[in-house]
mmCIF file of C-alpha atoms and ligand atoms in Angstrom:
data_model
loop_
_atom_site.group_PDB
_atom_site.id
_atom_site.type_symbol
_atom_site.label_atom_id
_atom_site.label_comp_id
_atom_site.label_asym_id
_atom_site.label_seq_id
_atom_site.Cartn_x
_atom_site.Cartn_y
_atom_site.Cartn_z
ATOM 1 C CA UNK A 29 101.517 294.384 -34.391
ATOM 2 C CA UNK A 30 101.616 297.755 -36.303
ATOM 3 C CA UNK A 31 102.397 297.867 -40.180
ATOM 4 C CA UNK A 32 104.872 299.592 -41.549
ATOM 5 C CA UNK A 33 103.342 299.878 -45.688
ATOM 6 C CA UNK A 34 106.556 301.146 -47.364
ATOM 7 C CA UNK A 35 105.074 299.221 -50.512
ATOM 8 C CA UNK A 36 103.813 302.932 -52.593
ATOM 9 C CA UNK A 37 102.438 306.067 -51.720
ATOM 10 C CA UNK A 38 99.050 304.662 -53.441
ATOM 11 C CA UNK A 39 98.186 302.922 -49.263
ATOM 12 C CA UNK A 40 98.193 306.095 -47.981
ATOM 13 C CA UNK A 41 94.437 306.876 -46.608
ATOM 14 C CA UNK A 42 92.673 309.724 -46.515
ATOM 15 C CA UNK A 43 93.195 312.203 -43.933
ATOM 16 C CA UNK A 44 90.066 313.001 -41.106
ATOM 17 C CA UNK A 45 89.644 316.519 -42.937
ATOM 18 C CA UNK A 46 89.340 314.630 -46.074
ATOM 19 C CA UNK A 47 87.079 312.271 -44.859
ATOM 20 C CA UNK A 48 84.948 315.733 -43.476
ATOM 21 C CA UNK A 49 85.498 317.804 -47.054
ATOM 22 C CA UNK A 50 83.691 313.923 -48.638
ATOM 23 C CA UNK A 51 80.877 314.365 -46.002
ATOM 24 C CA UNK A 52 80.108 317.923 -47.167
ATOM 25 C CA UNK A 53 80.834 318.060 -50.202
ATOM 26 C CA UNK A 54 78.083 319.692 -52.546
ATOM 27 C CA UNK A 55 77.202 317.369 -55.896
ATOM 28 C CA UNK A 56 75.635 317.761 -58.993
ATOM 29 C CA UNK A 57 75.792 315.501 -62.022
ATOM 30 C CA UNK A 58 79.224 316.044 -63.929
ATOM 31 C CA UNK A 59 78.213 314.556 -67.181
ATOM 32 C CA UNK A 60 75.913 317.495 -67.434
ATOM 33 C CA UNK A 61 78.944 319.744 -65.831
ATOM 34 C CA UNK A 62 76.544 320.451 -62.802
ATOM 35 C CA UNK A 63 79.093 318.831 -60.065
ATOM 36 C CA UNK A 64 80.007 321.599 -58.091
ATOM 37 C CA UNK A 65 82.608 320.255 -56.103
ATOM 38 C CA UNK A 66 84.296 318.299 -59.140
ATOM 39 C CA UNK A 67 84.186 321.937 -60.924
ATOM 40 C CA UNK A 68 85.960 323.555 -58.374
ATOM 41 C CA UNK A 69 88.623 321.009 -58.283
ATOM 42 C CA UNK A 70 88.878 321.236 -62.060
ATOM 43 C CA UNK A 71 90.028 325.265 -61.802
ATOM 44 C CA UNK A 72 91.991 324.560 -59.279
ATOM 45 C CA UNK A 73 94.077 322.106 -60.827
ATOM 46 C CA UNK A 74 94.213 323.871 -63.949
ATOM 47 C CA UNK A 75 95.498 326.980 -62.242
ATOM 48 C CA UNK A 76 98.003 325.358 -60.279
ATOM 49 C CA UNK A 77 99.343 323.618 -63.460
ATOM 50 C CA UNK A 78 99.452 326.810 -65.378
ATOM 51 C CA UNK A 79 97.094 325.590 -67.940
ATOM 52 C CA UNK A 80 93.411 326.707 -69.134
ATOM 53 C CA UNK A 81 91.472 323.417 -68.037
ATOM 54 C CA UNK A 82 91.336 320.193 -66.238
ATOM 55 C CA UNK A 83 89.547 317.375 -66.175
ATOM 56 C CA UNK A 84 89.288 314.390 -63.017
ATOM 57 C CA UNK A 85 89.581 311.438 -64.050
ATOM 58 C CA UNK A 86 89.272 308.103 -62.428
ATOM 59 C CA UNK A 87 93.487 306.825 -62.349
ATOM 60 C CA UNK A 88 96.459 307.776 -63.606
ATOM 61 C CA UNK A 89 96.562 305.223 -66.123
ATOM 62 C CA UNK A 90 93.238 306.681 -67.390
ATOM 63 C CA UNK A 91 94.804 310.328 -67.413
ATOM 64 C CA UNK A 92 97.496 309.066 -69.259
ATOM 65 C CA UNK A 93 95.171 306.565 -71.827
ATOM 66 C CA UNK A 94 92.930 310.007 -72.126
ATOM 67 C CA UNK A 95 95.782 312.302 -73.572
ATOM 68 C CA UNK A 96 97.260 309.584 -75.683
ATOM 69 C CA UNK A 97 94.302 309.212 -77.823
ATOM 70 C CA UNK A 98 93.363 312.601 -77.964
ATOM 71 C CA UNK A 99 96.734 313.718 -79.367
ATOM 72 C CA UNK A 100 96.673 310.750 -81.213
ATOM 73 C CA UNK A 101 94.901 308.866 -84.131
ATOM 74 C CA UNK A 102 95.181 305.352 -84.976
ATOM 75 C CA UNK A 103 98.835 304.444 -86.826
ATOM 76 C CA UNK A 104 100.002 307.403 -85.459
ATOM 77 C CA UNK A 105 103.572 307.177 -83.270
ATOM 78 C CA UNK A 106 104.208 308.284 -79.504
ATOM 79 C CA UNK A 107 108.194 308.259 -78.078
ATOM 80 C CA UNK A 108 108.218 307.243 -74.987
ATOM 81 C CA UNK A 109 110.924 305.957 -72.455
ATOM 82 C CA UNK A 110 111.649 302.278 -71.817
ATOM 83 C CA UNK A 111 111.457 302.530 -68.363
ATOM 84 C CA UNK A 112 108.236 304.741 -68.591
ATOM 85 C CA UNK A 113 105.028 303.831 -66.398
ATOM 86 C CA UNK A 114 103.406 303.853 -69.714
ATOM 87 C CA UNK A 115 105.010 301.634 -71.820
ATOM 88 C CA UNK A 116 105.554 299.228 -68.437
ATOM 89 C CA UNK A 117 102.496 299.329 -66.610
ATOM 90 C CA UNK A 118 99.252 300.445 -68.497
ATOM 91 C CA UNK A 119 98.852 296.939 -69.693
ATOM 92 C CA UNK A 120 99.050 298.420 -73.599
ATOM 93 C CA UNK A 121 95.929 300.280 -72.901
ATOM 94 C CA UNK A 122 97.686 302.725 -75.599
ATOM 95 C CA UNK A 123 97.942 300.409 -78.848
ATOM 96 C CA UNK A 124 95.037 297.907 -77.392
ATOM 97 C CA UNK A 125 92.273 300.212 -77.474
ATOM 98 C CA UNK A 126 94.260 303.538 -78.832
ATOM 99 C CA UNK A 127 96.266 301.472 -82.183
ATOM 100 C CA UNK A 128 98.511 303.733 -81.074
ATOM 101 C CA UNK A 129 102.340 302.747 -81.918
ATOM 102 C CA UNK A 130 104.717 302.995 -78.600
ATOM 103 C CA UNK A 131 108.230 303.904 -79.962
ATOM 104 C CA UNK A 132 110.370 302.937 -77.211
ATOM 105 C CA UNK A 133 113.729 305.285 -76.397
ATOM 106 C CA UNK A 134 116.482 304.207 -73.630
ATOM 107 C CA UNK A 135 115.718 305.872 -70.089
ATOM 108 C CA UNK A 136 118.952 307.526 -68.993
ATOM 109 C CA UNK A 137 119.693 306.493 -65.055
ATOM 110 C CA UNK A 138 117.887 310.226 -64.428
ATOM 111 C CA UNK A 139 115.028 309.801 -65.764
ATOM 112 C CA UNK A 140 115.818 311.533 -68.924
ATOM 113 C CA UNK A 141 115.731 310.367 -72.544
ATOM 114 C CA UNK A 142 118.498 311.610 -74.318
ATOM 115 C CA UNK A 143 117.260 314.893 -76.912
ATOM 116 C CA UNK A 144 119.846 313.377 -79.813
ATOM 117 C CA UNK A 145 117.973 309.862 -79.625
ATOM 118 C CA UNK A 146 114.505 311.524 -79.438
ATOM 119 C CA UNK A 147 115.465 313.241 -82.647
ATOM 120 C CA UNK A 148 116.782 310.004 -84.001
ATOM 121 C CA UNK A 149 113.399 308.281 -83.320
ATOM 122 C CA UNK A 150 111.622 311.372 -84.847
ATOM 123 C CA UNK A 151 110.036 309.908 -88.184
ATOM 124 C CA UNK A 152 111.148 311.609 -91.640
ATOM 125 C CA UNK A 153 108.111 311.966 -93.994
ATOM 126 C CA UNK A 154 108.311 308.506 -95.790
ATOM 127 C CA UNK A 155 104.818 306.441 -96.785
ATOM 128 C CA UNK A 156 106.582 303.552 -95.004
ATOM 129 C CA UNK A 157 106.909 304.989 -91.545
ATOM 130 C CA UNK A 158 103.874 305.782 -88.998
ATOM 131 C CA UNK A 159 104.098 309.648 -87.941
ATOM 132 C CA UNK A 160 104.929 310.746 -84.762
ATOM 133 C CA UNK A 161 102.697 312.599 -82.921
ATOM 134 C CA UNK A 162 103.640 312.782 -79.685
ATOM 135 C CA UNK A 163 106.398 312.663 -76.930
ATOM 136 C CA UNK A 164 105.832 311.520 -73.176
ATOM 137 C CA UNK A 165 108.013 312.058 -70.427
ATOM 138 C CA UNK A 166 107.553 310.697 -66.947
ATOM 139 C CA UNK A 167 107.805 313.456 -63.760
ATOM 140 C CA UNK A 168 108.964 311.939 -60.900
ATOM 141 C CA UNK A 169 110.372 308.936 -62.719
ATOM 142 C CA UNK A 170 109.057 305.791 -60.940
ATOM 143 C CA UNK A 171 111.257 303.154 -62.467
ATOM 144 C CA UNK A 172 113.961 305.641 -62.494
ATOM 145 C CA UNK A 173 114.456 305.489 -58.617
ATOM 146 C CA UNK A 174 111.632 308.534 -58.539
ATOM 147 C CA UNK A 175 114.082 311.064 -60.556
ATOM 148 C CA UNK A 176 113.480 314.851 -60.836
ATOM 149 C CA UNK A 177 113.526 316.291 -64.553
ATOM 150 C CA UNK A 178 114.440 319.708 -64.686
ATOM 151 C CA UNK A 179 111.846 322.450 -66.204
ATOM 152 C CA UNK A 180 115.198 323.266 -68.389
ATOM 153 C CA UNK A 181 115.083 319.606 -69.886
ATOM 154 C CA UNK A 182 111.218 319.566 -70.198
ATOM 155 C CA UNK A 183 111.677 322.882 -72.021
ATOM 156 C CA UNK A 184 114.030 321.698 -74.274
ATOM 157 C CA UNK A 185 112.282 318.428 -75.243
ATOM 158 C CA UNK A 186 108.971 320.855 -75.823
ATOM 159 C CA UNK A 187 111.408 322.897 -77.799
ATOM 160 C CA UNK A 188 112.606 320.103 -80.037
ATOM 161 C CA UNK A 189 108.755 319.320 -80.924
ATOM 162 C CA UNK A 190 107.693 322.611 -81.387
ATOM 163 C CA UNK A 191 106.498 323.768 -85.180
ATOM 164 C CA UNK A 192 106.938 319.898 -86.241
ATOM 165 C CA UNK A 193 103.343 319.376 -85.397
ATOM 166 C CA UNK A 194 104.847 316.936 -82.085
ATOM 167 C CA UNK A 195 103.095 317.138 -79.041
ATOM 168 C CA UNK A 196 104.957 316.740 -75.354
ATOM 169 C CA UNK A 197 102.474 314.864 -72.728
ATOM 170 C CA UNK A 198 103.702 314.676 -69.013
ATOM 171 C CA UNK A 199 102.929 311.863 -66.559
ATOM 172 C CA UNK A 200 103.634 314.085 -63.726
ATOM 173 C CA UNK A 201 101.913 311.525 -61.816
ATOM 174 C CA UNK A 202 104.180 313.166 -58.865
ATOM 175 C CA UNK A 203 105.220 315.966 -60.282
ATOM 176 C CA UNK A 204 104.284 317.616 -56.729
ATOM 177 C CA UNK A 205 107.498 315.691 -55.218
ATOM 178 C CA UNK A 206 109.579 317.158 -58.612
ATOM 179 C CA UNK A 207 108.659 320.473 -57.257
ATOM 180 C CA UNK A 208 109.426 320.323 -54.219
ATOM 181 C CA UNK A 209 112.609 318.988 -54.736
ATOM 182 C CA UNK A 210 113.754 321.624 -57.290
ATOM 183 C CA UNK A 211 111.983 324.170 -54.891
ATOM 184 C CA UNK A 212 109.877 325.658 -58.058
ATOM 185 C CA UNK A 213 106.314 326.587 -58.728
ATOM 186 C CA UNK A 214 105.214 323.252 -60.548
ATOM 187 C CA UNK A 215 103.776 325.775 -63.444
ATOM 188 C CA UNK A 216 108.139 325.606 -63.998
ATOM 189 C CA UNK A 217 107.546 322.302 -64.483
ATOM 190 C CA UNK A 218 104.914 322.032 -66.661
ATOM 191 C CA UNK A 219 104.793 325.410 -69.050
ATOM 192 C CA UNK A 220 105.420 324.049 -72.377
ATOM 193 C CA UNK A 221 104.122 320.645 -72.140
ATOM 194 C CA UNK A 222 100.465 320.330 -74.193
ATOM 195 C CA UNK A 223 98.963 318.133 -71.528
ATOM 196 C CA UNK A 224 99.532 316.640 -67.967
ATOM 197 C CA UNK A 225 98.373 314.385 -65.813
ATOM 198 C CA UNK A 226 98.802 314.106 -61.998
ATOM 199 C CA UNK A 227 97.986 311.807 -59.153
ATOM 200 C CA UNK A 228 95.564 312.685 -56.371
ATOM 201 C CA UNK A 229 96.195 309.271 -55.147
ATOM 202 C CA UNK A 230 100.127 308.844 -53.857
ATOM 203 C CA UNK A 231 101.985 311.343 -52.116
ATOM 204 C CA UNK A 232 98.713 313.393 -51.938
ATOM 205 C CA UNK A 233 96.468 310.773 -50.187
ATOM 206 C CA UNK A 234 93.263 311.315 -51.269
ATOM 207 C CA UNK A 235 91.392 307.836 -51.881
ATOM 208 C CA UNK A 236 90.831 308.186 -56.048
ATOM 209 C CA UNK A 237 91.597 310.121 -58.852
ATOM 210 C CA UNK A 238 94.254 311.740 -61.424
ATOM 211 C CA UNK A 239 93.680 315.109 -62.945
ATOM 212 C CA UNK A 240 94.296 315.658 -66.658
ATOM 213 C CA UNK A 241 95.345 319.443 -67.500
ATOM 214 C CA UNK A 242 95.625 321.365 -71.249
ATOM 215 C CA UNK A 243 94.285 323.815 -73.136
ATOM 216 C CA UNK A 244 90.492 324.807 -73.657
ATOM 217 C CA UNK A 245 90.532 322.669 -76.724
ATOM 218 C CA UNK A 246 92.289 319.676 -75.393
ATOM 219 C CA UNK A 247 90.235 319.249 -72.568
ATOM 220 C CA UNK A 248 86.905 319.794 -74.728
ATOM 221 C CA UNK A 249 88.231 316.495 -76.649
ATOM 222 C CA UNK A 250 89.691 314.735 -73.868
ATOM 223 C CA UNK A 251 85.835 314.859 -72.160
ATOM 224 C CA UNK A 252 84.292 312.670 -75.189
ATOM 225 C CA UNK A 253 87.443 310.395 -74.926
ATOM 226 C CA UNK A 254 86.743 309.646 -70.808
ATOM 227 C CA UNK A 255 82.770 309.657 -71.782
ATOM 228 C CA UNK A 256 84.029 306.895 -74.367
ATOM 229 C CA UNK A 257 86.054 304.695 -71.740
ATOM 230 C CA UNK A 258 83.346 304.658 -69.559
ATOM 231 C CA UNK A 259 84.954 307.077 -67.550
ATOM 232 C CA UNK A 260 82.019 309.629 -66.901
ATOM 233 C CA UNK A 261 81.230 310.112 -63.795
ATOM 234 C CA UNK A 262 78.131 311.232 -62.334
ATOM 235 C CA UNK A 263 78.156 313.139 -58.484
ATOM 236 C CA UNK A 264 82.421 312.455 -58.551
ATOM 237 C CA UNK A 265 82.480 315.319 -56.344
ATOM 238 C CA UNK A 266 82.612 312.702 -53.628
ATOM 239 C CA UNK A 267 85.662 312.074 -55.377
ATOM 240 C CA UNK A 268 87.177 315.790 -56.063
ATOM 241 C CA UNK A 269 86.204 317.132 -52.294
ATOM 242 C CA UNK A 270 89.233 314.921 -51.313
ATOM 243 C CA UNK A 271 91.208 316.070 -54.168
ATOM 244 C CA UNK A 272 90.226 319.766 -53.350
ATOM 245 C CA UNK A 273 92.123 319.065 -49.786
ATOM 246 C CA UNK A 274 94.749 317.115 -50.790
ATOM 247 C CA UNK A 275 95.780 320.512 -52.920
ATOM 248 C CA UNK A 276 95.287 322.568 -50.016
ATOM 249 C CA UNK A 277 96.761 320.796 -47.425
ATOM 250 C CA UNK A 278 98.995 317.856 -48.766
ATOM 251 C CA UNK A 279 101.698 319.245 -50.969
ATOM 252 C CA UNK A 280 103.362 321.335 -48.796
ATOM 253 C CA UNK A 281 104.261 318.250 -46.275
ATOM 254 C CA UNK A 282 105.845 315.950 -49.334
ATOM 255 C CA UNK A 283 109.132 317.467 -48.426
ATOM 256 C CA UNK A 284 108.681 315.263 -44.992
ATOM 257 C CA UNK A 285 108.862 312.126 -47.469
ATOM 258 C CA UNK A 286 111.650 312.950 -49.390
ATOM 259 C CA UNK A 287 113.607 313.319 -46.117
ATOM 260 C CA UNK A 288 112.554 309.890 -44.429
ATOM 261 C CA UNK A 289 113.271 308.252 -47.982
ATOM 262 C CA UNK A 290 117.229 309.592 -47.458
ATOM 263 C CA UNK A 291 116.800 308.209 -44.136
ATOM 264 C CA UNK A 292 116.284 305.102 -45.226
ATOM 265 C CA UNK A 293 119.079 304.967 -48.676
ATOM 266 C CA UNK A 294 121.429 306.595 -45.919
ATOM 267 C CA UNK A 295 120.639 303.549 -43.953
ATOM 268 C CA UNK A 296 120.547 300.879 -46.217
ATOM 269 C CA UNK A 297 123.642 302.134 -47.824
ATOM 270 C CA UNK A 298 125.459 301.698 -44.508
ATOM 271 C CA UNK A 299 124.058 297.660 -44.361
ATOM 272 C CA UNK A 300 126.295 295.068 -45.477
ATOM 273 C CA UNK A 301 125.235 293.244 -48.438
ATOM 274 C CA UNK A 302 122.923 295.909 -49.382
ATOM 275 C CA UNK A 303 123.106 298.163 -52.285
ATOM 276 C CA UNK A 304 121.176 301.163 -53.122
ATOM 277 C CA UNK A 305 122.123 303.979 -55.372
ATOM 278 C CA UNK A 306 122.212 307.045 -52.747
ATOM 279 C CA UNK A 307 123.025 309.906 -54.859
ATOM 280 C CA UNK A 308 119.471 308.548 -57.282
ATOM 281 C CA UNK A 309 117.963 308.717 -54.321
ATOM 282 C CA UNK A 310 116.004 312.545 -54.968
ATOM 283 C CA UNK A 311 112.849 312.185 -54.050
ATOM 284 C CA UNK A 312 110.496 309.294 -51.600
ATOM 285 C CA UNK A 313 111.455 305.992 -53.286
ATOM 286 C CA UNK A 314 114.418 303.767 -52.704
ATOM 287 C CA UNK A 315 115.624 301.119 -54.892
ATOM 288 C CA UNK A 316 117.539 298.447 -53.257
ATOM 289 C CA UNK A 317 119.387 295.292 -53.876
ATOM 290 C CA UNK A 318 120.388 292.612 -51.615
ATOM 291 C CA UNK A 319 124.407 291.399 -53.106
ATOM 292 C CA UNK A 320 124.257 288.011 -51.665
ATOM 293 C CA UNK A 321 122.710 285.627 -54.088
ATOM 294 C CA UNK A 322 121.827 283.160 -51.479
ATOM 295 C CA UNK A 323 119.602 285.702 -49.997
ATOM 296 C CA UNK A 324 116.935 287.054 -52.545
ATOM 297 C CA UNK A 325 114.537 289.513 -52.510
ATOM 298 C CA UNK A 326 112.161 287.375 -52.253
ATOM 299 C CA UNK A 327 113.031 286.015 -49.019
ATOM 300 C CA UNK A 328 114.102 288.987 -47.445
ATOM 301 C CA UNK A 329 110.424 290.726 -48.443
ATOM 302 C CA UNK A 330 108.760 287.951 -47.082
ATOM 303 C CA UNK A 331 111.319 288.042 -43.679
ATOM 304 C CA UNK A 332 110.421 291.530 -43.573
ATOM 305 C CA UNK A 333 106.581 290.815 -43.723
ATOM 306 C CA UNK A 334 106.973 288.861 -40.920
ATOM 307 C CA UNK A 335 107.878 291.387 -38.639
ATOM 308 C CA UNK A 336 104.817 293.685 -40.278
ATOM 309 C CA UNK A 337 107.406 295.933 -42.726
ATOM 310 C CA UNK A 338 105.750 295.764 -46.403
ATOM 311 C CA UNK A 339 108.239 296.544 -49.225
ATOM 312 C CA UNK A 340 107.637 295.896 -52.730
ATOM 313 C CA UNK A 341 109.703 293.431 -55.069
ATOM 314 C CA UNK A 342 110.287 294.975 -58.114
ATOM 315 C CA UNK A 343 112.465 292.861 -59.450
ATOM 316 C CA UNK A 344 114.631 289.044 -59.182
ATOM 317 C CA UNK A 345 116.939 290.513 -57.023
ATOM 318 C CA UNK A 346 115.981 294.397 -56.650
ATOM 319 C CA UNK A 347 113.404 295.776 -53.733
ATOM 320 C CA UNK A 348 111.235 299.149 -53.667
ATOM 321 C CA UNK A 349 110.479 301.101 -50.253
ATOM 322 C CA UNK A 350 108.114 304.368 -50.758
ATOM 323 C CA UNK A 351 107.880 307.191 -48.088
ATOM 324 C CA UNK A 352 104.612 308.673 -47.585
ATOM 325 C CA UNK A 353 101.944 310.648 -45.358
ATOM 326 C CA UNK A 354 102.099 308.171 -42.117
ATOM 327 C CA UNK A 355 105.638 306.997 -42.216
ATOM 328 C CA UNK A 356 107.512 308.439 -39.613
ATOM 329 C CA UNK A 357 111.365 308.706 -38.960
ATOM 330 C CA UNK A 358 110.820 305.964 -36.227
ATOM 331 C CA UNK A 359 108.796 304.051 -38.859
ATOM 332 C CA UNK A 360 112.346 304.061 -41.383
ATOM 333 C CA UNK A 361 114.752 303.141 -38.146
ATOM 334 C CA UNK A 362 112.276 300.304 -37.391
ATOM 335 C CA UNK A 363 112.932 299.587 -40.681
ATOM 336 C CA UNK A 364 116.589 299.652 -40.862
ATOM 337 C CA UNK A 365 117.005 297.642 -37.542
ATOM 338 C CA UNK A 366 115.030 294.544 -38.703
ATOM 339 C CA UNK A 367 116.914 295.143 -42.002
ATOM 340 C CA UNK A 368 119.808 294.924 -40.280
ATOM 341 C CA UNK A 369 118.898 291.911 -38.109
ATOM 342 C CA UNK A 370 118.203 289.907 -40.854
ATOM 343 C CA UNK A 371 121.232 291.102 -42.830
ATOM 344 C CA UNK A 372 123.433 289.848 -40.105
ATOM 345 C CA UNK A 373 121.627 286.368 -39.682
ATOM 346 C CA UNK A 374 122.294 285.583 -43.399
HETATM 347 C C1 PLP B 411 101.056 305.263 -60.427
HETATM 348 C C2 PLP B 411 101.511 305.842 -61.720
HETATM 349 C C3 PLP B 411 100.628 305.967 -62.789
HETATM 350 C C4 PLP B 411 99.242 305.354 -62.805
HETATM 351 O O1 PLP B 411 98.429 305.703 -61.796
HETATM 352 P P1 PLP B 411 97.228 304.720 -61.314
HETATM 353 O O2 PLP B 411 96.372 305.665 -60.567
HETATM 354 O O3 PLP B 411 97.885 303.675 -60.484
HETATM 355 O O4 PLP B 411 96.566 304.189 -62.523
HETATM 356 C C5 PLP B 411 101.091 306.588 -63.922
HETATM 357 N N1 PLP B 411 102.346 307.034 -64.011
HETATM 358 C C6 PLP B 411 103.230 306.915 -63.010
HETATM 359 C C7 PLP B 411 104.608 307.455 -63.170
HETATM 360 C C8 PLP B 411 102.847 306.293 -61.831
HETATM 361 O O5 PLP B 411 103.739 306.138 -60.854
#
């Protein structure tokens, strides 16, 4: 029976010319800064983020954990959203081994937090508050159904830190699938944030890795903070060959996922005693819900596993399907049909 993994872009595998670049790919140790193939990577990044350097690091959590404790010291404040992959899912890693203080904001429905209650959470200079240091938003946002923030947002957010010694870090853990969907030059995206991180992982299928992009400076610091989390990594150009082709050959093809993911809310949408929020729906995830309380999501995940469709339960009653390199149009009506059967059983 053939699988149908709609559970995240992070089961995609890596493509044959991938699997070719990993064969040939020239190494060098990258502690000393002698890994060819992870240098090359590094530009490349850093160019196509519009920023002076990069660094590969080992997951997006860890490209995240890097820039939070190199913008910030111990005591010190970051603003982040409620529903940010952060605060959720990095198991703390930011006040566990950072002391950093997470100062939670409400994630509007889009992704956004709202610039009058980032202001509000802004600390006044008062012995009894921690300072705030930085701001984090999340590009794609994940627990947002995978919404698109606008470079005119981002810019404004960078614009409300700006001279108050605030720093902006993006998770643009798919920021690709932002740009595509805006149709801009992901530099748009990223120009007045301090740092970024992206995945190499989801919607661009290599096998491992996250780059971390910033200035000269930042990155300088940022290498001593991996180094410190054990995250040095000796010939990773095993690692950055498949990064190098996910850049070159990977992006371009996202808008494929975006498309199949509408397939599917379309679908859904149309299935009694389903609910998904279509016009959320922007780039390859869908968030849905059965109504009926008899049938949870539990049980229809597990029906669906049955039948060798994979979808992700994010929630008592809410569901998560991902579109990626290797689902197909067919693969989504497959989907819908067995959706459909069971929806009409119940
Ligand atoms: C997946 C993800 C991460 C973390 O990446 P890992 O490689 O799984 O550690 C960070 N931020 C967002 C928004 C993500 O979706």
């Amino acid at each position: 029976m053939k699988t149908i993994d709609l559970r995240s872009d992070t089961v995609t595998l890596p493509t044959p010319s991938m699997r070719e670049a990993i064969y040939q790919a020239e190494l060098g140790d990258d502690v000393f800064g002698e890994d060819p193939t992870t240098n090359r990577l590094e530009r490349m990044a850093a160019e196509r983020m519009g920023k002076e350097a990069a660094m590969l690091v080992v997951s997006g959590t860890m490209g995240n954990l890097v820039c939070l404790l190199t913008h910030c010291k111990r005591g010190e404040e970051a603003i982040l959203g409620d529903k940010s992959h952060t605060f959720l899912y990095e198991a703390g890693g930011m006040s566990a081994l950072g002391g950093i203080h997470p100062h939670t904001v409400r994630n509007q429905p889009d992704g956004t937090i709202r610039l009058i209650d980032i202001e509000a959470a802004i600390r006044g200079d008062n012995v009894h508050f921690p300072r705030t240091r930085l701001i984090c938003l999340e590009n794609t946002h994940n627990r947002c159904s995978g919404a698109v923030l606008t470079s005119e947002y981002t810019d404004a957010v960078a614009a409300l830190a700006r001279g108050r010694g605030i720093m902006v870090h993006l998770d643009g853990a798919r920021i690709f699938n932002a740009a595509a969907v805006l149709g801009v030059d992901v530099k748009e995206l990223t120009r007045n944030v301090d740092s970024v991180s992206f995945c190499l992982s989801k919607g661009l299928s290599a096998p491992v890795g996250s780059v971390v992009c910033g200035c000269r400076e930042f990155i300088t610091e940022a290498r001593r903070v991996r180094k410190v989390l054990g995250g040095g990594m000796r010939q990773c150009g095993i690692i950055a060959a498949a990064g190098i082709t996910a850049l070159e050959q990977m992006v371009d093809r996202i808008a494929e996922d975006h498309a199949n993911a509408r397939r599917l809310a379309v679908g859904i949408a149309r299935i009694q005693g389903l609910t998904t929020n279509l016009e959320g729906t922007q780039t390859n995830m869908v968030y849905f819900e059965p109504v009926d309380e008899q049938l949870t999501a539990e049980i229809l995940v597990k029906q669906l596993s049955k039948k060798g469709i994979r979808l992700l339960q994010t929630g008592p009653s809410q569901i998560r399907a991902v579109t990626h390199y290797g689902i197909t149009a067919e693969d989504i009506d497959l989907t819908l049909a067995a959706l459909d059967k069971i929806m009409q059983k119940s």
